[in-house]
Coordinates of C-alpha atoms and ligand atoms in Angstrom, one line a residue:
X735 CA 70.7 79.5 121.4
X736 CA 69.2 76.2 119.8
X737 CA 66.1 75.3 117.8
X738 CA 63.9 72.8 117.1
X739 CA 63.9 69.7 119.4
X740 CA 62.3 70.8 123.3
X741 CA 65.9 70.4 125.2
X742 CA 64.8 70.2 129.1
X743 CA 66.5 70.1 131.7
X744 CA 69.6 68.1 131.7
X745 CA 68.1 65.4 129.4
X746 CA 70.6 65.5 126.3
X747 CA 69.4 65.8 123.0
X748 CA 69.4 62.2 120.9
X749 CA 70.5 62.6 117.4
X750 CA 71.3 59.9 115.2
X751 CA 73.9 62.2 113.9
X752 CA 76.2 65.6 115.2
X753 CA 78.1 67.5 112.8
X754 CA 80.3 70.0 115.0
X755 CA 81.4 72.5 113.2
X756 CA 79.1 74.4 110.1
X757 CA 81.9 75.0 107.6
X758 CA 82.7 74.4 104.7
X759 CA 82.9 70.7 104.9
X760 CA 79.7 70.4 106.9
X761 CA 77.7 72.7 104.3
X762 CA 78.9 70.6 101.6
X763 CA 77.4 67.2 103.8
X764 CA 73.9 69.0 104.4
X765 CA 73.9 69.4 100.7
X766 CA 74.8 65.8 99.8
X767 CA 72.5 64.3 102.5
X768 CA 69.3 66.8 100.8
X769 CA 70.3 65.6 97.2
X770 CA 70.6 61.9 98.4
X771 CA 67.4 61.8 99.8
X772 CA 68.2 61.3 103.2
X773 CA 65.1 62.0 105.5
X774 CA 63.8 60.9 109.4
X775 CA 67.5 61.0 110.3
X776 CA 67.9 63.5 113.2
X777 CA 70.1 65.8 113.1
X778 CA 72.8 68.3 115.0
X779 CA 74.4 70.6 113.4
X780 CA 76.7 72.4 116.8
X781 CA 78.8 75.7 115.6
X782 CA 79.4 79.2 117.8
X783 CA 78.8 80.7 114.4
X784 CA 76.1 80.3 111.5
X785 CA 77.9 80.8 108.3
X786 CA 76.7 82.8 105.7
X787 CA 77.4 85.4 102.8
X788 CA 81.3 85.3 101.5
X789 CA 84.1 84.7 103.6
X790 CA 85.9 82.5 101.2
X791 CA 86.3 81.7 97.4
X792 CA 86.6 78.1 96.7
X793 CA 88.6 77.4 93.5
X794 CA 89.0 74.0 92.2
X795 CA 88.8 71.7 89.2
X796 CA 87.0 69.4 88.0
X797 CA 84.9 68.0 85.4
X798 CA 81.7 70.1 84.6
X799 CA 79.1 69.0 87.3
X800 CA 75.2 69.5 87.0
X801 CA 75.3 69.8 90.6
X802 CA 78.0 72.9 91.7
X803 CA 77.8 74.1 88.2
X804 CA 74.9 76.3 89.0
X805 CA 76.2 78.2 92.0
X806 CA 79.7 78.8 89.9
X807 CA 80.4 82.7 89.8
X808 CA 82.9 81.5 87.0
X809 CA 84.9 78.6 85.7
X810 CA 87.4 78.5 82.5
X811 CA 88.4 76.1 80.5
X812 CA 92.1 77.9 80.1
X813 CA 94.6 78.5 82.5
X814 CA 97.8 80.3 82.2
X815 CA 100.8 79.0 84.5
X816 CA 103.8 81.9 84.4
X817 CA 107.3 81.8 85.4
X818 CA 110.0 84.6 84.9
X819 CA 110.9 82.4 81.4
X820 CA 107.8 81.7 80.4
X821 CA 103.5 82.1 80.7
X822 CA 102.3 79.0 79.4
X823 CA 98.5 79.1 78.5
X824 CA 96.6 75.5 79.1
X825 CA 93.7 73.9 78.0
X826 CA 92.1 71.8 80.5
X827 CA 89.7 70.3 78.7
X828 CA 87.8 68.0 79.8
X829 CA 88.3 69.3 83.3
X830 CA 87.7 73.1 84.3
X831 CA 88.8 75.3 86.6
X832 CA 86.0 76.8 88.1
X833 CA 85.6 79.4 90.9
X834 CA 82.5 79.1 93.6
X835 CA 82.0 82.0 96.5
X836 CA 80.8 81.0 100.0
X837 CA 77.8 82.7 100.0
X838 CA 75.8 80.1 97.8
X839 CA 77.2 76.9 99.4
X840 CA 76.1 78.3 102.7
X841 CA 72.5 79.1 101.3
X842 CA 72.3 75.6 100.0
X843 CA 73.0 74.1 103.3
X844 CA 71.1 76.5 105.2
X845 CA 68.2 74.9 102.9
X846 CA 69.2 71.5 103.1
X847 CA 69.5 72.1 106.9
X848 CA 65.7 73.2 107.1
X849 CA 64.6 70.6 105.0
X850 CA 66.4 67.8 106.9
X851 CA 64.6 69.5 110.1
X852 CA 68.0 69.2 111.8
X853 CA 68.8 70.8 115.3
X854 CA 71.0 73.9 114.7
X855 CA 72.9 74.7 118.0
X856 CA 74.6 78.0 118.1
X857 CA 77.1 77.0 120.6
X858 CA 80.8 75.7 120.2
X859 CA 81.0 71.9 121.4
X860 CA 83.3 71.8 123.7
X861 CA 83.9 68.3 124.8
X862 CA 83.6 65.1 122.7
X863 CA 83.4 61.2 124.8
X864 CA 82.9 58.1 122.6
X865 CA 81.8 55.2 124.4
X866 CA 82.0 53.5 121.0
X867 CA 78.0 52.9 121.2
X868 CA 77.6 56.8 121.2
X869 CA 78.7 60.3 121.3
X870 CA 77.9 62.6 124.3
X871 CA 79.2 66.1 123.4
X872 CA 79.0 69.0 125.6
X873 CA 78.6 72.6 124.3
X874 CA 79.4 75.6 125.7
X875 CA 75.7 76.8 126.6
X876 CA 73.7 74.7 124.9
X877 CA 72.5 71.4 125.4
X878 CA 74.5 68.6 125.4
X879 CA 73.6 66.4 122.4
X880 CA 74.3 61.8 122.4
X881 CA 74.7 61.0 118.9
X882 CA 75.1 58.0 117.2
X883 CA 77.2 59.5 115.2
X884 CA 79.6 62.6 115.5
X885 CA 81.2 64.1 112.1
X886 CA 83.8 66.5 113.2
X887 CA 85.3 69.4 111.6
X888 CA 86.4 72.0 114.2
X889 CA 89.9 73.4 113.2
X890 CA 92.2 71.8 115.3
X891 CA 96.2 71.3 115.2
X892 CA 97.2 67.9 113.9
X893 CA 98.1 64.8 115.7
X894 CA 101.9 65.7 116.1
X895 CA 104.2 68.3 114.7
X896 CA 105.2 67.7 110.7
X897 CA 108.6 66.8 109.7
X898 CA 107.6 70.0 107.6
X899 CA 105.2 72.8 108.8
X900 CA 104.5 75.2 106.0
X901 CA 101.3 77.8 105.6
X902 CA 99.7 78.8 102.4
X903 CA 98.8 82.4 103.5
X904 CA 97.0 84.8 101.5
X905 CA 95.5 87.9 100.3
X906 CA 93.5 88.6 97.6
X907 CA 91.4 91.8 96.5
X908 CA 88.2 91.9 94.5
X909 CA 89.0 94.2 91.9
X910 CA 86.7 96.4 90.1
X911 CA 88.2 98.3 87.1
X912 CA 86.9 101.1 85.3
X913 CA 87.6 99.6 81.9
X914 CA 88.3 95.8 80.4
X915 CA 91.3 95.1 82.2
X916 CA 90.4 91.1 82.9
X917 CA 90.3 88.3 80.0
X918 CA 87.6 86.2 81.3
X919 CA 88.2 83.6 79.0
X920 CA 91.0 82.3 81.6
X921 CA 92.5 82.3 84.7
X922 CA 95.9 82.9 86.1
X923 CA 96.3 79.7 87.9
X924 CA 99.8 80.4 89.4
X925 CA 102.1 83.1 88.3
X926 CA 105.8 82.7 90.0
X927 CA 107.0 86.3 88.6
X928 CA 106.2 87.9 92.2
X929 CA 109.8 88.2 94.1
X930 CA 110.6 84.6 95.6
X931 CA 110.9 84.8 99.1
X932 CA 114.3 83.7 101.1
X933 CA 112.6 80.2 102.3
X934 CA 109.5 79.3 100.3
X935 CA 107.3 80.1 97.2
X936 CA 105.3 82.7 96.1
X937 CA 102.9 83.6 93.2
X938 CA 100.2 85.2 92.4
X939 CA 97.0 84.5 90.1
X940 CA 93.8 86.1 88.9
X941 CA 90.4 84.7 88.3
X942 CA 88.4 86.9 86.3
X943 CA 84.6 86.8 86.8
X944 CA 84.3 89.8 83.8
X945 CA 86.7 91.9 81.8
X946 CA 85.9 94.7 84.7
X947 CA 85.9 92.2 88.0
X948 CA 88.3 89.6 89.0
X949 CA 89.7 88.3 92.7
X950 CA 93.8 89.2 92.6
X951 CA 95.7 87.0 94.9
X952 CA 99.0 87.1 96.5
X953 CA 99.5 83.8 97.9
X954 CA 103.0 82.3 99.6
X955 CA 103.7 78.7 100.6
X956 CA 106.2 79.5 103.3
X957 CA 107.0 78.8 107.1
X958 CA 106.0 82.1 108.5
X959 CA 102.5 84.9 107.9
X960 CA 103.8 88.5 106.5
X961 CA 102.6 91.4 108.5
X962 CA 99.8 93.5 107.1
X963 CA 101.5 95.8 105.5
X964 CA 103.3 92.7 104.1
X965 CA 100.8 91.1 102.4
X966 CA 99.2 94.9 100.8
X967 CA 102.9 95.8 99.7
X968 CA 103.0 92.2 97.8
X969 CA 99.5 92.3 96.3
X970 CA 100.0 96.1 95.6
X971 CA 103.6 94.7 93.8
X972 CA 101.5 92.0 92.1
X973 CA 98.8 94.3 90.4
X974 CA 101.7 96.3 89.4
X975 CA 103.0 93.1 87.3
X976 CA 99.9 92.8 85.6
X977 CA 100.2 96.4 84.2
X978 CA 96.5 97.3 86.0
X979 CA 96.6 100.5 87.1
X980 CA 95.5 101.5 90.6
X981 CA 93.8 104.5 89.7
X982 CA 91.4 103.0 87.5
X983 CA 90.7 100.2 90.0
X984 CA 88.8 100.3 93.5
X985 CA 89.0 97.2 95.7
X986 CA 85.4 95.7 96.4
X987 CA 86.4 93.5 98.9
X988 CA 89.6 91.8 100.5
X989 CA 89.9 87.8 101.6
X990 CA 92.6 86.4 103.9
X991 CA 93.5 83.3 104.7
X992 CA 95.5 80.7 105.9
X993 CA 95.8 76.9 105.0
X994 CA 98.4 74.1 106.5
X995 CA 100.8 72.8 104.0
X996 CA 102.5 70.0 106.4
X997 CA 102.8 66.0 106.2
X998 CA 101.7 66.1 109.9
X999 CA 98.9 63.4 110.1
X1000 CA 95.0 65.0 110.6
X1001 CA 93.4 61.7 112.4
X1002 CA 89.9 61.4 110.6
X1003 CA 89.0 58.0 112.7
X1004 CA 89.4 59.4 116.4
X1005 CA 87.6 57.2 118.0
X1006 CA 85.1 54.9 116.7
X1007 CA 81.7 56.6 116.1
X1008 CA 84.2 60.7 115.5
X1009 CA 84.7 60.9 111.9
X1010 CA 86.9 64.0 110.8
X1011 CA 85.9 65.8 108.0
X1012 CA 87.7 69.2 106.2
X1013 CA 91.0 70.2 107.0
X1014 CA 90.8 68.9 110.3
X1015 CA 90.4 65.3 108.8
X1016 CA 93.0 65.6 106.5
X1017 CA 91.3 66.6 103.3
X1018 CA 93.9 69.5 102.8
X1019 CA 96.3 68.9 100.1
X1020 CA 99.6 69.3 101.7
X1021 CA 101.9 69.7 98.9
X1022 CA 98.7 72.7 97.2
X1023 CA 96.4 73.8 100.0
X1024 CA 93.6 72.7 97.5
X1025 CA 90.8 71.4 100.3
X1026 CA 87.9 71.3 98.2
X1027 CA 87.7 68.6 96.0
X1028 CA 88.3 66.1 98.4
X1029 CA 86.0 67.8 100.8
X1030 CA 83.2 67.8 98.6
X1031 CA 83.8 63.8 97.6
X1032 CA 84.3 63.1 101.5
X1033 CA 80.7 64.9 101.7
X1034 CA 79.4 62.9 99.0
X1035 CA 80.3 59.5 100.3
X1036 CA 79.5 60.1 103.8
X1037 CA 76.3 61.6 102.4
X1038 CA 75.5 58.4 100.3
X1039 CA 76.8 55.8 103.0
X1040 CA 73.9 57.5 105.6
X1041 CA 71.3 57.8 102.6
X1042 CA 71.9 53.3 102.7
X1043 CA 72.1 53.1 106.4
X1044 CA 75.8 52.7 106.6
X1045 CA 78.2 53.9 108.6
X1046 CA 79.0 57.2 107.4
X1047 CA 83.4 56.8 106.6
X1048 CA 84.0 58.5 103.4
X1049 CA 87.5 56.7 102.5
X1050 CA 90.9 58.8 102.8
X1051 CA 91.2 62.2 101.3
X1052 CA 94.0 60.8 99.6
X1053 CA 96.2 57.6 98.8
X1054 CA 98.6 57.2 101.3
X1055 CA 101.2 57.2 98.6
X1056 CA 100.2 60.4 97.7
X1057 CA 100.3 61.9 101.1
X1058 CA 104.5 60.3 101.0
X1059 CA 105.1 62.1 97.4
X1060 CA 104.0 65.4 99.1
X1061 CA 105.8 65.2 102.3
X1062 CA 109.0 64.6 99.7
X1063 CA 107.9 67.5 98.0
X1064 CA 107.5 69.7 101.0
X1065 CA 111.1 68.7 102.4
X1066 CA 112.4 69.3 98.6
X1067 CA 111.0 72.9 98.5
X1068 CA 111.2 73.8 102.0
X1069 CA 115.1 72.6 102.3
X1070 CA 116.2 74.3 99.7
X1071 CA 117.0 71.3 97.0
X1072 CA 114.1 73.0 94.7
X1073 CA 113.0 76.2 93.8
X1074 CA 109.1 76.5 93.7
X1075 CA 108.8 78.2 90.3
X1076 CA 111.1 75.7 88.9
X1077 CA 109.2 72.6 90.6
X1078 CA 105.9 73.6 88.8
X1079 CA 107.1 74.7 85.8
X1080 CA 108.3 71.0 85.2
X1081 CA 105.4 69.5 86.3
X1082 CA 103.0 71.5 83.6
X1083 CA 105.9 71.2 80.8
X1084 CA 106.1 67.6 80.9
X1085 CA 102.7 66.3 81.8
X1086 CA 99.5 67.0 80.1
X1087 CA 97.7 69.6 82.7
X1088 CA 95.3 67.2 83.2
X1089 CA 97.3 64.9 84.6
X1090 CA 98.8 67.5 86.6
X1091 CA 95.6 68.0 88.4
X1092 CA 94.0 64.7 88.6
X1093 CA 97.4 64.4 90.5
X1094 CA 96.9 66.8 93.1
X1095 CA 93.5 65.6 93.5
X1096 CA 95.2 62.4 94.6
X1097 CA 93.0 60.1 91.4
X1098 CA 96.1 59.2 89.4
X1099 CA 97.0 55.6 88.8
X1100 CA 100.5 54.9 89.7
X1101 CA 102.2 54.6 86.2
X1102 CA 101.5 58.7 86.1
X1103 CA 102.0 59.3 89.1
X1104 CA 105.5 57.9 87.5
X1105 CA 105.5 59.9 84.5
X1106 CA 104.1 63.3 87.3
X1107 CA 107.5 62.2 89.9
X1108 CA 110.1 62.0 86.8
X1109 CA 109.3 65.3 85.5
X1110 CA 110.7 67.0 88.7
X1111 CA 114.8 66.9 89.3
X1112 CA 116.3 63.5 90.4
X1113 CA 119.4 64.3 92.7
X1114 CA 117.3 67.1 95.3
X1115 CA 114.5 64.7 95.2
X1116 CA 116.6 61.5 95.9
X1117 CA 118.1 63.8 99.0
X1118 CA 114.7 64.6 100.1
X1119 CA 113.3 61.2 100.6
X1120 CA 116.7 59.9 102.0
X1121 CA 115.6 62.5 104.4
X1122 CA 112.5 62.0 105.1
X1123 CA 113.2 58.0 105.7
X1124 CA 115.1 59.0 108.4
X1125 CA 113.3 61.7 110.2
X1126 CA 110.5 59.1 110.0
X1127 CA 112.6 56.6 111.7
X1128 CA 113.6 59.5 114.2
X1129 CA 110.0 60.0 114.9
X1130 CA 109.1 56.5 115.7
X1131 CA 112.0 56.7 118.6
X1132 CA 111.0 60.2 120.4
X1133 CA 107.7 60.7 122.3
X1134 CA 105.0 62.9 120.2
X1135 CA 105.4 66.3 121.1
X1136 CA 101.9 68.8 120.8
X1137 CA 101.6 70.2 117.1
X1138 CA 101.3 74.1 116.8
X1139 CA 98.0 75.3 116.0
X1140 CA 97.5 76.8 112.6
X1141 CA 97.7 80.9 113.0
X1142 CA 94.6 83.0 112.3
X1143 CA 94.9 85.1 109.1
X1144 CA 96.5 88.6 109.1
X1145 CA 93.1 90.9 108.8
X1146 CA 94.3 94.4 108.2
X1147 CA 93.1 97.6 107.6
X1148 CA 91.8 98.0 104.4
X1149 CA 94.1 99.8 101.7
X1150 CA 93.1 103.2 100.6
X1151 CA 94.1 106.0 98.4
X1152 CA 95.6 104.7 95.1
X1153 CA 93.4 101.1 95.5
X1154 CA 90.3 102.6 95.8
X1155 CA 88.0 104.8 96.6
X1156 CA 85.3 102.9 98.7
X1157 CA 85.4 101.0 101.6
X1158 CA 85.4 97.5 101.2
X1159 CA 84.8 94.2 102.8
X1160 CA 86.9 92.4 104.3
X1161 CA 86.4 88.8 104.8
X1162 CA 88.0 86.9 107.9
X1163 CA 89.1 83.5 107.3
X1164 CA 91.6 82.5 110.2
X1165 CA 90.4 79.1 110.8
X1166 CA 87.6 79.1 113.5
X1167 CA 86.7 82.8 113.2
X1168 CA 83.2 83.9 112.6
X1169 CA 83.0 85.9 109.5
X1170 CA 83.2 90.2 108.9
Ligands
FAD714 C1 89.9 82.3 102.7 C2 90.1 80.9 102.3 C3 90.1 80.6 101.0 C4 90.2 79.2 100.6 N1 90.2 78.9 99.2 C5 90.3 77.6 98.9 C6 90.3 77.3 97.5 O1 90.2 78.2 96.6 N2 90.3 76.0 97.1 C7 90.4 75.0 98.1 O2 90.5 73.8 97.7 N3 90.5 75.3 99.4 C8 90.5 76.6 99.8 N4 90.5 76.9 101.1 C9 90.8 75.8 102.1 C10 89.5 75.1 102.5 O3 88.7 74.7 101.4 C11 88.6 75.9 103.4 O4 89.3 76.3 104.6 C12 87.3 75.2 103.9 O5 86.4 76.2 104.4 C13 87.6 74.2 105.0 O6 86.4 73.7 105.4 P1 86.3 73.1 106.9 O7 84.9 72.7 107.1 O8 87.4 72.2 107.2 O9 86.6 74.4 107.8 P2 85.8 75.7 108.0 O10 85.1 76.1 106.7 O11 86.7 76.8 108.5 O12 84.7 75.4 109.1 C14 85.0 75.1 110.4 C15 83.8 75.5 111.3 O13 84.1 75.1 112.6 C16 83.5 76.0 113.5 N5 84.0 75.9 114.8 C17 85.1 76.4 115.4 N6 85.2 76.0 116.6 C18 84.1 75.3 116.9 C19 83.7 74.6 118.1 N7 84.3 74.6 119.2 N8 82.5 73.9 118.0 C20 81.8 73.9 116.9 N9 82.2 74.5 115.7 C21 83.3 75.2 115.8 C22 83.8 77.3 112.8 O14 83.0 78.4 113.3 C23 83.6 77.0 111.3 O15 82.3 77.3 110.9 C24 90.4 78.2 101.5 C25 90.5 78.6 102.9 C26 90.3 79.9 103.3 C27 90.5 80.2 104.7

């Protein structure tokens, strides 16, 4: 199904510009291009799926922002980081942490979309040729489209396998409690008192949208998904830590999801006239899983280069030096050298939180990204770059070998009895996967 734009025959529809894929990365571009003015450009926009209504829950920081700030369903300006030793509460001020459903991003694109009379395509693109002058993509029952340009954010697997190949897997449950359980005047950012697993971290957190409703999280960095009744045990153990209890809560609705945590490389120049955007272009965070900022600023600058006739190649997600610190990280967590808990706890006692995550947005200037890499332990990380110098030595020698793809999320059967006494929604969010 297509509309808009007369496709006959075998003629291929002519676009100027393709986006393939209607995720989050592309919702955030049909935003940008509407708010920068750009019009007469036409437009593709090719997914199997038309996203809408919430199937995810962006968090992020930031400074306060006239233009995300009104479809916020919450932000704080504290954050509490705990440990088994400690729960230290932070000011973030002048950033914010702030929490944004899926729902109203996909309403603003679907706008922006109608406005910039682009071509929606309901159809997954299925192969992708760049003769460097243009883009002929072929979709999987609907037309083909030649596009001057094609920006590109189908999950994919990266370019080769990582030296490290974690997930950050998830589930959280919207919780709706008889009484004020929450304090909305802050979020749990990340709370390591959930049992560490053997290899890898885990914590939990809580963002409270009222003292009655919140999203609970059980979240793990770690090689391997947990089964179903995995993840319920560990959000069940979770809400247990927080002193809620279950019978004065019912679950409104339940999120999954899983996000790559690898220093595997995410190609966002393909070819000449393919630009990759979202996770598949490398705008996840290895060493956090945090995708949005750097999504939304990819969007903006593709956004603005097309709004001047440019081309439209938003510059890396991240300083290359940035994207070595994290593969160090990675290898230091993942082989043992440094517990999780302990790793963050440093970096929030001995940096202003601030710093901490302008860091891990990758907009530090290097003299803190000294003062973020001494406040972590010396010997493991000395061990971990020694290490990763010479498995990147190793992988210059061998021949690339195909990267895994990322697993789909671990959708169970909603929990019952002591959770909750209505059904509630569940909301898929294995990468690819239309939403429930
Ligand atoms: C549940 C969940 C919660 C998250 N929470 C956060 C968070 O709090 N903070 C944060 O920074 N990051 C978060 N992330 C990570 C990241 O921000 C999101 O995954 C984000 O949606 C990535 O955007 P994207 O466009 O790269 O991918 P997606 O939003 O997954 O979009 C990809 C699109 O490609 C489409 N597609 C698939 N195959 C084809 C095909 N063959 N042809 C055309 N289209 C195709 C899919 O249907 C989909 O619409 C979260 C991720 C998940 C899964």
């Amino acid at each position: 199904m297509w509309q808009r734009g007369a496709v006959t025959g075998r003629a291929p529809l002519d676009v100027e510009l393709a986006l393939l894929g209607g995720g989050g990365a592309a919702s955030l571009l049909l935003a940008a291009l509407d708010r920068h003015g750009v019009r007469d450009l036409r437009i593709a926009v090719v997914d199997p799926v038309r996203r809408r209504g919430q199937d995810r829950t962006w968090a992020f920081w930031g400074r306060p922002d006239s233009d995300l700030d009104p479809l916020l369903s919450a932000s704080w300006q504290q954050v509490e980081v705990a440990t088994p030793a400690r729960r230290r509460v932070m000011d973030l001020a002048p950033l914010r942490y702030a929490m944004l459903r899926s729902g109203p991003v996909y309403d603003r694109a679907a706008e922006a979309e109608r406005r910039l009379g682009a071509t929606r395509i309901v159809a997954p693109a299925e192969s992708v040729v760049d003769d460097g002058t243009c883009v002929l993509v072929r979709t999987g029952g609907g037309p083909t489209v030649r596009a001057g340009w094609v920006l590109d954010s189908r999950p994919r697997p990266p370019a080769r396998p990582g030296r490290t190949t974690w997930l950050q897997h998830f589930r959280g449950w919207w919780l709706e409690a008889d009484r004020p359980v929450f304090d909305p005047a802050r979020a749990v950012l990340m709370d390591f008192r959930t049992p560490q697993p053997t290899r890898g971290v885990s914590f939990g957190y809580v963002l409270p949208v009222s003292d009655r409703y919140a999203l609970v999280e059980y979240t793990e960095f770690s090689p391997a998904l947990l089964t179903d009744s995995g993840y319920d045990a560990a959000l069940a153990g979770y809400r247990d830590l927080l002193g809620l209890d279950p019978a004065g809560l019912r679950v409104r609705e339940v999120e999954n999801g899983v996000i790559p945590m690898t220093d595997a490389p995410f190609p966002a120049r393909p070819s000449p006239r393919v630009v990759r955007l979202g996770t598949a272009g490398g705008a996840t965070r290895p060493s956090t899983g945090f995708t949005f900022s750097a999504m939304y600023r990819q969007a903006d600058q593709a956004a603005r280069a097309l709004a001047a006739d440019r081309p439209p190649v938003p510059a890396p997600a991240y300083p290359r030096r940035h994207r070595w610190m994290d593969a160090v990280a990675l290898r230091a967590l993942d082989r043992g050298g440094v517990g999780g808990p302990d790793f963050f706890d440093r970096l929030f006692d001995r940096n202003p939180a601030e710093r901490v995550l302008r860091f891990l947005d990758g907009v530090t200037t290097p003299a803190e990204e000294i003062a973020v890499m001494n406040s972590t332990r010396l010997l493991p990380m000395i061990a971990a770059t020694a290490g990763d110098a010479a498995d990147r030595i190793r992988d210059r020698l061998r021949p690339t070998r195909p990267a895994p793809a990322i697993p789909a999320a671990v959708v169970g059967v909603p929990p019952s009895g002591g959770t909750g006494d209505a059904e509630p929604d569940v909301a898929g969010s294995e990468p690819g996967a239309p939403p429930r």
